PDB file of C-alpha atoms in Angstrom:
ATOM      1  CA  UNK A   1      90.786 107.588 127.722  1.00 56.00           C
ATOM      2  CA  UNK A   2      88.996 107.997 124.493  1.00 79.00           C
ATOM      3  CA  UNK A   3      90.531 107.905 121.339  1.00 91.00           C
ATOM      4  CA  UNK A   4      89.249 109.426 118.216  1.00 95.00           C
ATOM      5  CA  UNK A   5      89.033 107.862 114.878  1.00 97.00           C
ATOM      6  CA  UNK A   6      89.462 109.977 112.146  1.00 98.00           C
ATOM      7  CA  UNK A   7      89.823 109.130 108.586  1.00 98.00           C
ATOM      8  CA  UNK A   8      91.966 111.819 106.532  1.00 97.00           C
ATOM      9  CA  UNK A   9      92.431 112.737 102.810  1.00 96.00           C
ATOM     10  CA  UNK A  10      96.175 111.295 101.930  1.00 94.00           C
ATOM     11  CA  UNK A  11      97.630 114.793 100.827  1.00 95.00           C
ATOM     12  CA  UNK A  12      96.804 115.715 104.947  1.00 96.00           C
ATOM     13  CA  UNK A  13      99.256 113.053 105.658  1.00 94.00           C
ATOM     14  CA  UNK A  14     102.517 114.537 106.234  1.00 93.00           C
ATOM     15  CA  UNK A  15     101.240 117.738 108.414  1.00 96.00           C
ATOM     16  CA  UNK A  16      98.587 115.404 110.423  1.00 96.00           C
ATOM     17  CA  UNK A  17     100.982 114.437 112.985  1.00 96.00           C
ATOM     18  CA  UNK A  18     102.229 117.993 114.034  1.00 97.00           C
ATOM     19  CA  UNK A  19      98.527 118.978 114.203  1.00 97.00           C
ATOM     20  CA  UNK A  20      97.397 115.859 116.180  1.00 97.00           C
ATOM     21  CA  UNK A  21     100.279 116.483 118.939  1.00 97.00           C
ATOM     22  CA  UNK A  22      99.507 120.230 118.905  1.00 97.00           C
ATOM     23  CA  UNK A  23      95.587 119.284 119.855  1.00 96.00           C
ATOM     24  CA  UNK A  24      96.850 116.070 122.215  1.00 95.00           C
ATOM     25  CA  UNK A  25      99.245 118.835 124.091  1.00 95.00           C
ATOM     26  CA  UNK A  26      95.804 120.710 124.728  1.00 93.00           C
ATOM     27  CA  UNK A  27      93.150 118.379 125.015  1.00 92.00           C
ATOM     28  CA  UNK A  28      94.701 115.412 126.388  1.00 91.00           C
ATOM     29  CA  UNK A  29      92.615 113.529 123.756  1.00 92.00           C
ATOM     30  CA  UNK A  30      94.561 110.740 121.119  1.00 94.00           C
ATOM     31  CA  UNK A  31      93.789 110.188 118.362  1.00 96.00           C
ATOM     32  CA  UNK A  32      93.848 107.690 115.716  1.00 96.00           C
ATOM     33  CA  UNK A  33      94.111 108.143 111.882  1.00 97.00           C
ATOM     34  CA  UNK A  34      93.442 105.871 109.186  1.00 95.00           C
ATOM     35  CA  UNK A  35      94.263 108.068 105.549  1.00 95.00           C
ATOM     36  CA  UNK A  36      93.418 107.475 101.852  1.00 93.00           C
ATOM     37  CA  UNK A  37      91.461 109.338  98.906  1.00 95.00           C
ATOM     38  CA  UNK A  38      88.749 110.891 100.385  1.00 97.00           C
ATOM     39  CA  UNK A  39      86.051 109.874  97.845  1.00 96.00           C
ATOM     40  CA  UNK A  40      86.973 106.112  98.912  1.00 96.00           C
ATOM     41  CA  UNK A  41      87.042 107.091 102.723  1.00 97.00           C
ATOM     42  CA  UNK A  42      83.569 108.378 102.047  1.00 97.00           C
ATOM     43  CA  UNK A  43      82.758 105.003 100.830  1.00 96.00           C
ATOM     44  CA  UNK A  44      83.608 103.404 104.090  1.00 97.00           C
ATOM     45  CA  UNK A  45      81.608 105.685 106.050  1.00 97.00           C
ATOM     46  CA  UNK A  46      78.710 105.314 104.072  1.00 96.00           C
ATOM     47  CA  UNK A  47      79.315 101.762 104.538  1.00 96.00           C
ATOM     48  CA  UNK A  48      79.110 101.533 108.221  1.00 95.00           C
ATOM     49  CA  UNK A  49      82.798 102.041 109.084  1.00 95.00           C
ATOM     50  CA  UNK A  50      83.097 103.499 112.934  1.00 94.00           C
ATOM     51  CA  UNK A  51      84.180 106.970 112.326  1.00 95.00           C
ATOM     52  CA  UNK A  52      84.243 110.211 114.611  1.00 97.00           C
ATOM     53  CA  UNK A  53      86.027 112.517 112.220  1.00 98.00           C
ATOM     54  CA  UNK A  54      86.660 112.906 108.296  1.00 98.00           C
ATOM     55  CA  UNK A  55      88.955 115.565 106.806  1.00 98.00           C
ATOM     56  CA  UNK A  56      88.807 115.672 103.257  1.00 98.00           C
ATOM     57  CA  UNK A  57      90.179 117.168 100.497  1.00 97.00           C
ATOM     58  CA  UNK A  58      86.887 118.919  99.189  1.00 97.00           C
ATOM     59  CA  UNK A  59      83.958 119.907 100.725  1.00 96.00           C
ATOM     60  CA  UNK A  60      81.757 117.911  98.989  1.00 97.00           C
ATOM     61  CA  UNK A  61      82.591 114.398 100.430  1.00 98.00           C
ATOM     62  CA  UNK A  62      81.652 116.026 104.050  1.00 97.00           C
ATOM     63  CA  UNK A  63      78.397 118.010 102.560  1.00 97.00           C
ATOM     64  CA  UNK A  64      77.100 114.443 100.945  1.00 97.00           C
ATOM     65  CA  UNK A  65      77.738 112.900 105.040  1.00 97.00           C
ATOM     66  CA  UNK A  66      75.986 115.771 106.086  1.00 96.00           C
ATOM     67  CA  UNK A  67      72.924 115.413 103.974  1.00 96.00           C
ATOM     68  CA  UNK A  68      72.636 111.551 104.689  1.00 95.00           C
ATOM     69  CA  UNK A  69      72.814 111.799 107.893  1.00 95.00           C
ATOM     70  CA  UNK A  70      75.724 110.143 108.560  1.00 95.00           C
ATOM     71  CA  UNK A  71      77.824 113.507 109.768  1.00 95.00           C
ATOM     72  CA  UNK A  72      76.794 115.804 112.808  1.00 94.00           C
ATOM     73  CA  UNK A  73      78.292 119.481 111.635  1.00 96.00           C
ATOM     74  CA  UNK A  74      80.420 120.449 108.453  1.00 97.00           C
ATOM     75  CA  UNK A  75      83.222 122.974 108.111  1.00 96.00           C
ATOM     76  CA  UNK A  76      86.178 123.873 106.246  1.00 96.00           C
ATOM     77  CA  UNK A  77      89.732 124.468 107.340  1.00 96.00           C
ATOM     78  CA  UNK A  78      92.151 125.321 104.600  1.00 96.00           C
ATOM     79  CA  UNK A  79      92.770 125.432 101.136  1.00 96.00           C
ATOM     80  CA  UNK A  80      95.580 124.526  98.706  1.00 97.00           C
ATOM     81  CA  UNK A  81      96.686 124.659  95.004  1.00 97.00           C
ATOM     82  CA  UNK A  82      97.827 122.624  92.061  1.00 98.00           C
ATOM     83  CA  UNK A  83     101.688 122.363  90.383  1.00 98.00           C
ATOM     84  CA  UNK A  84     102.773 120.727  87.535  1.00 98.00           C
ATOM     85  CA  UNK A  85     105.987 118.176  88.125  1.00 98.00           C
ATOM     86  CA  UNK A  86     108.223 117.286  85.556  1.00 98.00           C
ATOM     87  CA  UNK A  87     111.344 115.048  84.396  1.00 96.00           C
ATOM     88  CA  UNK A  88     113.782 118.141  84.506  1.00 95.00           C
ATOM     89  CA  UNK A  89     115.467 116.585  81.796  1.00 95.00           C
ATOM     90  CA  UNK A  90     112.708 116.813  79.400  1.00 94.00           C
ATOM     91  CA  UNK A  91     112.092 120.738  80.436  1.00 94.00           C
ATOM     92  CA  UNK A  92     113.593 123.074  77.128  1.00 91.00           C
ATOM     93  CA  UNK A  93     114.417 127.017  78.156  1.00 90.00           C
ATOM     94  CA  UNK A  94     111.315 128.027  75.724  1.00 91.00           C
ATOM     95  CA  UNK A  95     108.520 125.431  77.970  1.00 93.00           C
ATOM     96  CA  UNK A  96     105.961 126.495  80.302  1.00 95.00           C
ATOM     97  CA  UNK A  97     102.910 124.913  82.143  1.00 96.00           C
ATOM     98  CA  UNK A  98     100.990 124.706  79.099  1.00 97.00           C
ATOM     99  CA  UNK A  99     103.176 123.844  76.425  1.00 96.00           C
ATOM    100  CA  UNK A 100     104.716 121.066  78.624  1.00 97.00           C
ATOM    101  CA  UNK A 101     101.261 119.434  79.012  1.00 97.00           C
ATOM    102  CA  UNK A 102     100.515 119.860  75.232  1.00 94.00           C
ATOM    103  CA  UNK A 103     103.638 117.903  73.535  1.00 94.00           C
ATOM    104  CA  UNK A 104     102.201 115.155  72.055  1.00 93.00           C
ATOM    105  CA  UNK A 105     106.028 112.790  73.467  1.00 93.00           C
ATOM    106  CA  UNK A 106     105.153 113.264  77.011  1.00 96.00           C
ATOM    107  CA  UNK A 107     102.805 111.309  79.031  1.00 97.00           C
ATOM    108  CA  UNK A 108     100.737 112.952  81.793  1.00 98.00           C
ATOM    109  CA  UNK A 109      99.050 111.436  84.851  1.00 98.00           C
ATOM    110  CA  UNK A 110      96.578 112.988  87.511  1.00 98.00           C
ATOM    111  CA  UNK A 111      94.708 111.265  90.685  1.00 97.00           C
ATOM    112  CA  UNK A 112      91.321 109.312  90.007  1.00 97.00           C
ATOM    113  CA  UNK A 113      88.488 111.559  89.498  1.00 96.00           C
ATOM    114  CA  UNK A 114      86.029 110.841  92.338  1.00 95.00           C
ATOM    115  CA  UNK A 115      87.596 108.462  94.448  1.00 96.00           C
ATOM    116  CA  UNK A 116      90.541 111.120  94.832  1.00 97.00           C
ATOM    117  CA  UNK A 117      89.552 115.205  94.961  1.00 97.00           C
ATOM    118  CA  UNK A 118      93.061 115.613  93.511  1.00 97.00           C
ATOM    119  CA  UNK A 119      91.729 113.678  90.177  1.00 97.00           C
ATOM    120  CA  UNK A 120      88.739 116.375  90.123  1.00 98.00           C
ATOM    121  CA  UNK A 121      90.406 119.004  90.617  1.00 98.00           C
ATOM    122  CA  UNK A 122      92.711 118.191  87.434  1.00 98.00           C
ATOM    123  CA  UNK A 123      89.745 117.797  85.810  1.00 98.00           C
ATOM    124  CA  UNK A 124      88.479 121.101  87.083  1.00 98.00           C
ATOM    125  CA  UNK A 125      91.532 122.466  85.632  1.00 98.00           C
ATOM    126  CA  UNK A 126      91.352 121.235  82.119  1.00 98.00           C
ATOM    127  CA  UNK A 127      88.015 122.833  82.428  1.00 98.00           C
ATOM    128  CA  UNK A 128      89.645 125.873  83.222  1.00 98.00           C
ATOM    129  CA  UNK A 129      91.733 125.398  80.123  1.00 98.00           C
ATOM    130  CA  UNK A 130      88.717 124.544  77.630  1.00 98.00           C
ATOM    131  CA  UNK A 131      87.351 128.080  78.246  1.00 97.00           C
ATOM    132  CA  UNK A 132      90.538 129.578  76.959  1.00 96.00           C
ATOM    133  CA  UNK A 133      91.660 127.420  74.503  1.00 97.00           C
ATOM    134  CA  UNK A 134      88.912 125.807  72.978  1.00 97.00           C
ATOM    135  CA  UNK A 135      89.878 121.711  72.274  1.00 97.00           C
ATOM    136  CA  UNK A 136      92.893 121.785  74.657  1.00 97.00           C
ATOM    137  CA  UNK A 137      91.634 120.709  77.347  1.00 97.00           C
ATOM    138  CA  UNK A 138      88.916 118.458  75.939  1.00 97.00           C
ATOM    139  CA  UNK A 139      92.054 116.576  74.485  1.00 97.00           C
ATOM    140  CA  UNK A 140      94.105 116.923  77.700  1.00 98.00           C
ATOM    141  CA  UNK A 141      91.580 114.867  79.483  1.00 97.00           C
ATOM    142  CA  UNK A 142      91.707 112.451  76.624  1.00 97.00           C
ATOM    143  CA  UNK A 143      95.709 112.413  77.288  1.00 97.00           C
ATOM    144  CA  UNK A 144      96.019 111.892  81.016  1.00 98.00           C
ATOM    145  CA  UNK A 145      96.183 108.616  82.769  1.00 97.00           C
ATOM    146  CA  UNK A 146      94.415 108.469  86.527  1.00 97.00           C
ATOM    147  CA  UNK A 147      97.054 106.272  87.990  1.00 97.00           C
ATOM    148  CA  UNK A 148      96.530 106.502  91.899  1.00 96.00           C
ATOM    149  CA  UNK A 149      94.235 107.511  94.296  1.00 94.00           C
ATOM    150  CA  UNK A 150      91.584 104.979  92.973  1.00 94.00           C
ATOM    151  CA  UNK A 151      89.997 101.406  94.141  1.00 92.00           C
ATOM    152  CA  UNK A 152      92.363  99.567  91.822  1.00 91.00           C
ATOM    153  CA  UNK A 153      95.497 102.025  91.046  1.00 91.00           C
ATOM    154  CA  UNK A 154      98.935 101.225  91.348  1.00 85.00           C
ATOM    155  CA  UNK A 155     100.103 101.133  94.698  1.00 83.00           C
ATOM    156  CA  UNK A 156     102.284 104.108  96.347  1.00 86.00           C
ATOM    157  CA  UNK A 157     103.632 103.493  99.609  1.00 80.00           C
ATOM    158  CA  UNK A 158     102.563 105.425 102.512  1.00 74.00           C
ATOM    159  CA  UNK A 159     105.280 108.532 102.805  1.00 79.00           C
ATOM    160  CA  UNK A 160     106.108 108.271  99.147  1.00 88.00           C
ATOM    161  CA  UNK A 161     104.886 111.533  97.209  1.00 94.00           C
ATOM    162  CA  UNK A 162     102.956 109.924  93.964  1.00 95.00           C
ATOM    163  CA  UNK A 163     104.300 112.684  91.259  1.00 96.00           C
ATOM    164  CA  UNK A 164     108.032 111.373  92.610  1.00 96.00           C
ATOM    165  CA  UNK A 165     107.422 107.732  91.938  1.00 95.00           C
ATOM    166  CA  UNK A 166     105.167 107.750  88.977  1.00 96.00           C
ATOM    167  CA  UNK A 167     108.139 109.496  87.244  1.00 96.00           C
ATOM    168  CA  UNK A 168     110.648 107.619  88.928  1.00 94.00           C
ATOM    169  CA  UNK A 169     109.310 104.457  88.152  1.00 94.00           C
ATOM    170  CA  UNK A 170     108.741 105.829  84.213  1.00 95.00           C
ATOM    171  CA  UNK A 171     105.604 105.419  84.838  1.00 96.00           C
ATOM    172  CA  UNK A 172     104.716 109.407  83.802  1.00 97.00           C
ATOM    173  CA  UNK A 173     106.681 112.155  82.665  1.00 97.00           C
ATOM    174  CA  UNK A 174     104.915 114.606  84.651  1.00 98.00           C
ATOM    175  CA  UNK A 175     102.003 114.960  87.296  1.00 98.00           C
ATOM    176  CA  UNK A 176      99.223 117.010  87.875  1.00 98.00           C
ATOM    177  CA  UNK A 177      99.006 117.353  91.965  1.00 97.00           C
ATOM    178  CA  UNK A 178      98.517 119.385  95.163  1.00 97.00           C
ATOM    179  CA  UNK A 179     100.702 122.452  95.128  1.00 97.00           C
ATOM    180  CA  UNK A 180     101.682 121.713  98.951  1.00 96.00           C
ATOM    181  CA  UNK A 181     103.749 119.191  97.985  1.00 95.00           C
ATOM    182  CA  UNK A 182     106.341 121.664  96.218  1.00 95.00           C
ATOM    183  CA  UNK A 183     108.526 122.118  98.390  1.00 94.00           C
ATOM    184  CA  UNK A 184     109.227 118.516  99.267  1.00 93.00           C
ATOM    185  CA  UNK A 185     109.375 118.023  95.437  1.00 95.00           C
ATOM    186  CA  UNK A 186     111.672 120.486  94.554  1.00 94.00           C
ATOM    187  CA  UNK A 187     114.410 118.452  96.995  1.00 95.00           C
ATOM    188  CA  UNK A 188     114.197 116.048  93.902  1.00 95.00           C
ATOM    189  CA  UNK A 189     117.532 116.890  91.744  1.00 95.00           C
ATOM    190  CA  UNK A 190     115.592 115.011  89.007  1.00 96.00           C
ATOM    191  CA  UNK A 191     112.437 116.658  89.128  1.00 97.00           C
ATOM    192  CA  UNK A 192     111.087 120.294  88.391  1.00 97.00           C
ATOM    193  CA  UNK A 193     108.321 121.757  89.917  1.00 97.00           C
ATOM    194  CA  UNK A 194     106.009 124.613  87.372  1.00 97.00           C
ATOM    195  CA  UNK A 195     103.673 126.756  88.958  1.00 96.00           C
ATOM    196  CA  UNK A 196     100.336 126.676  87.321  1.00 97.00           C
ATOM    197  CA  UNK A 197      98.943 130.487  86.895  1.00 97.00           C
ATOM    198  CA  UNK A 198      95.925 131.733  88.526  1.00 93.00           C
ATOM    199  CA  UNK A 199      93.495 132.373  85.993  1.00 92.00           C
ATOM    200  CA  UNK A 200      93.645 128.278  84.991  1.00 97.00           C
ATOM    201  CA  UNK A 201      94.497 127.190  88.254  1.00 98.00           C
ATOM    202  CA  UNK A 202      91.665 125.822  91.486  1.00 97.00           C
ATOM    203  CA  UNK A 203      91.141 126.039  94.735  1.00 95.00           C
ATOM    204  CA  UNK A 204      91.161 123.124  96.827  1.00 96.00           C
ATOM    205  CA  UNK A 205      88.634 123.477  99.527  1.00 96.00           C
ATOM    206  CA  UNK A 206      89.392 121.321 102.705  1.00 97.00           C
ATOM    207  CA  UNK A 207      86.578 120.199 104.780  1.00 97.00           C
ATOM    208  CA  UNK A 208      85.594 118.230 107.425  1.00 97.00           C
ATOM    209  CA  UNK A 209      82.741 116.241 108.987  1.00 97.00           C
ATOM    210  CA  UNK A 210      82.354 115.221 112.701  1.00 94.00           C
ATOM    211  CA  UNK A 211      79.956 112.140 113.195  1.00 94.00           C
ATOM    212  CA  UNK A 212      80.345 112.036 116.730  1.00 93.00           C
ATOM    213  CA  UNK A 213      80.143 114.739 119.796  1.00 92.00           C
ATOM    214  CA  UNK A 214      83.383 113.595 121.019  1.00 93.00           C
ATOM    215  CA  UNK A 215      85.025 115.257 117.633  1.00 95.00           C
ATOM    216  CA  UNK A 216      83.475 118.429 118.045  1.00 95.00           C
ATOM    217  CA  UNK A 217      86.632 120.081 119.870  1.00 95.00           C
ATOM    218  CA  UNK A 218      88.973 118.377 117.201  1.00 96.00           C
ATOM    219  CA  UNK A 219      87.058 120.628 114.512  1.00 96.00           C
ATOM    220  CA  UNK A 220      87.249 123.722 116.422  1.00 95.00           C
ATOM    221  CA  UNK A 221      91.030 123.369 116.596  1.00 96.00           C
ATOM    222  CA  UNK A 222      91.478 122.880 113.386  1.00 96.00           C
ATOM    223  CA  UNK A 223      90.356 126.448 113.014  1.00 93.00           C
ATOM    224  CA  UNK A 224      92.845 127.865 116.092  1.00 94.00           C
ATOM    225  CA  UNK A 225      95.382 130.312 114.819  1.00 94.00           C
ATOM    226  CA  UNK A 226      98.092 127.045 116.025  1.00 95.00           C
ATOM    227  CA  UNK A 227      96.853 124.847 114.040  1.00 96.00           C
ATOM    228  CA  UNK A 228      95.944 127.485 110.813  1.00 95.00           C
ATOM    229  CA  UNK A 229     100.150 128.410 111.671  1.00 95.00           C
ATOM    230  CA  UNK A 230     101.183 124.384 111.574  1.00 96.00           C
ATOM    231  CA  UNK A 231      98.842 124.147 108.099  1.00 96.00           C
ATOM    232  CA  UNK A 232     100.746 127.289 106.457  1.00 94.00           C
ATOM    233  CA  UNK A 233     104.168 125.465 107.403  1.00 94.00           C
ATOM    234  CA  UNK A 234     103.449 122.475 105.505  1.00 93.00           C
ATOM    235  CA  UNK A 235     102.389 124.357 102.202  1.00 93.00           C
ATOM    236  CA  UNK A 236      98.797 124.501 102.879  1.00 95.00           C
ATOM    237  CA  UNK A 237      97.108 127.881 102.766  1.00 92.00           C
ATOM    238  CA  UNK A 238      95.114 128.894 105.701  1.00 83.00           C
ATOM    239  CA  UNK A 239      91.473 129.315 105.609  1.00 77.00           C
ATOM    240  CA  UNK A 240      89.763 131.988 106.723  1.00 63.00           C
ATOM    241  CA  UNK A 241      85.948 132.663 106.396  1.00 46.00           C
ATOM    242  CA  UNK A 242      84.655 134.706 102.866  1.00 40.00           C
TER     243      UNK A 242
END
């Protein structure tokens, strides 16, 4: 029986199961996953790494297989958001989003910027923040630390949620990260989860890449109202075509 191999963005991790037995139940496929940042994963493709399927956390990983070749069809299949988490202990009645990222005491880590989409969409967002408050967020990119989701960063173990144990391990006082990991969070007594506001605030585009024929039915369930339902469940947002 053939087995795919699919390497998947690490924020796709905790849903990926769920969808993989909802598309085994149908196709009588299996399928193998292998997950990490998704710029890295790109990496190993590009390298020569077997691969029928990528799902990544941008669509501009899949887009650059596309163009070189190394990818068959490109798509998208849902979208999330980013959150702020905190230390609740450091949180005063008078903070916010903003005003928590701006005190000078605490210190603020983000994903890797281009090894991890997470890390560019921060950056995105202190874009987003520049063009409202001119200096802020040149100075919050000056203040963050990129502290996973790169070649060399610390080490989180698989099924660990990296805003949970940079703080835990004092290693950050707060985390820029993908809003689908709220409500997991928020089961952490010690930690408080801030919803960044639209107008600052990106959209993470998810995308994927087949590289073989054999994948092709894999991406087309991906867009199935089962597997948009199983997405929305685990605090993604469903895609739908614009």
């Amino acid at each position: 029986m053939t087995t795919l191999k699919i390497l998947a963005a690490g924020s796709l991790r905790a849903v990926w199961p769920d969808l993989v037995a909802a598309f085994s139940a149908l196709s009588g496929l299996k399928v193998s996953t292998d997950f990490g940042p998704a710029g890295l994963l790109r990496q190993r493709i590009e390298a020569g790494e077997p691969c029928d399927f990528f799902a990544s956390a941008n669509r501009r990983h899949p887009e650059t297989l596309l163009q070189s070749g190394r990818a068959t069809e490109v798509g998208l299949f849902a979208t999330n958001t980013l959150c702020l988490t905190v230390r609740r202990d450091i949180v005063t009645k008078n903070d916010d989003w903003l005003s928590l990222l701006c005190r000078d005491n605490l210190r603020l880590a983000t994903s890797t910027p281009l090894s991890d989409p997470s890390g560019d969409y921060a950056w995105q967002l202190f874009d987003n923040i520049e063009q409202q408050h001119p200096g802020l967020g040149i100075m919050l990119k000056t203040k963050a630390r990129a502290l996973v989701g790169g070649p060399d960063s610390l080490l989180v173990h698989a099924g660990e949620l990296a805003a949970q144990w940079l703080i835990e391990q004092q290693h950050a006082d707060m985390f820029i990260g993908y809003a689908s990991y709220a409500p997991r969070l928020r089961r952490c007594p010690q930690l408080q989860v801030i919803t960044i506001p639209a107008p600052f605030n990106v959209q993470a585009e998810y995308g994927w890449a087949y590289c073989s024929a054999a994948a092709q039915p894999f991406a087309a369930f991906l867009s199935s109202a089962a597997a948009q339902t199983i997405l929305q469940q685990q605090g993604f947002i469903p895609f739908t075509d614009r």
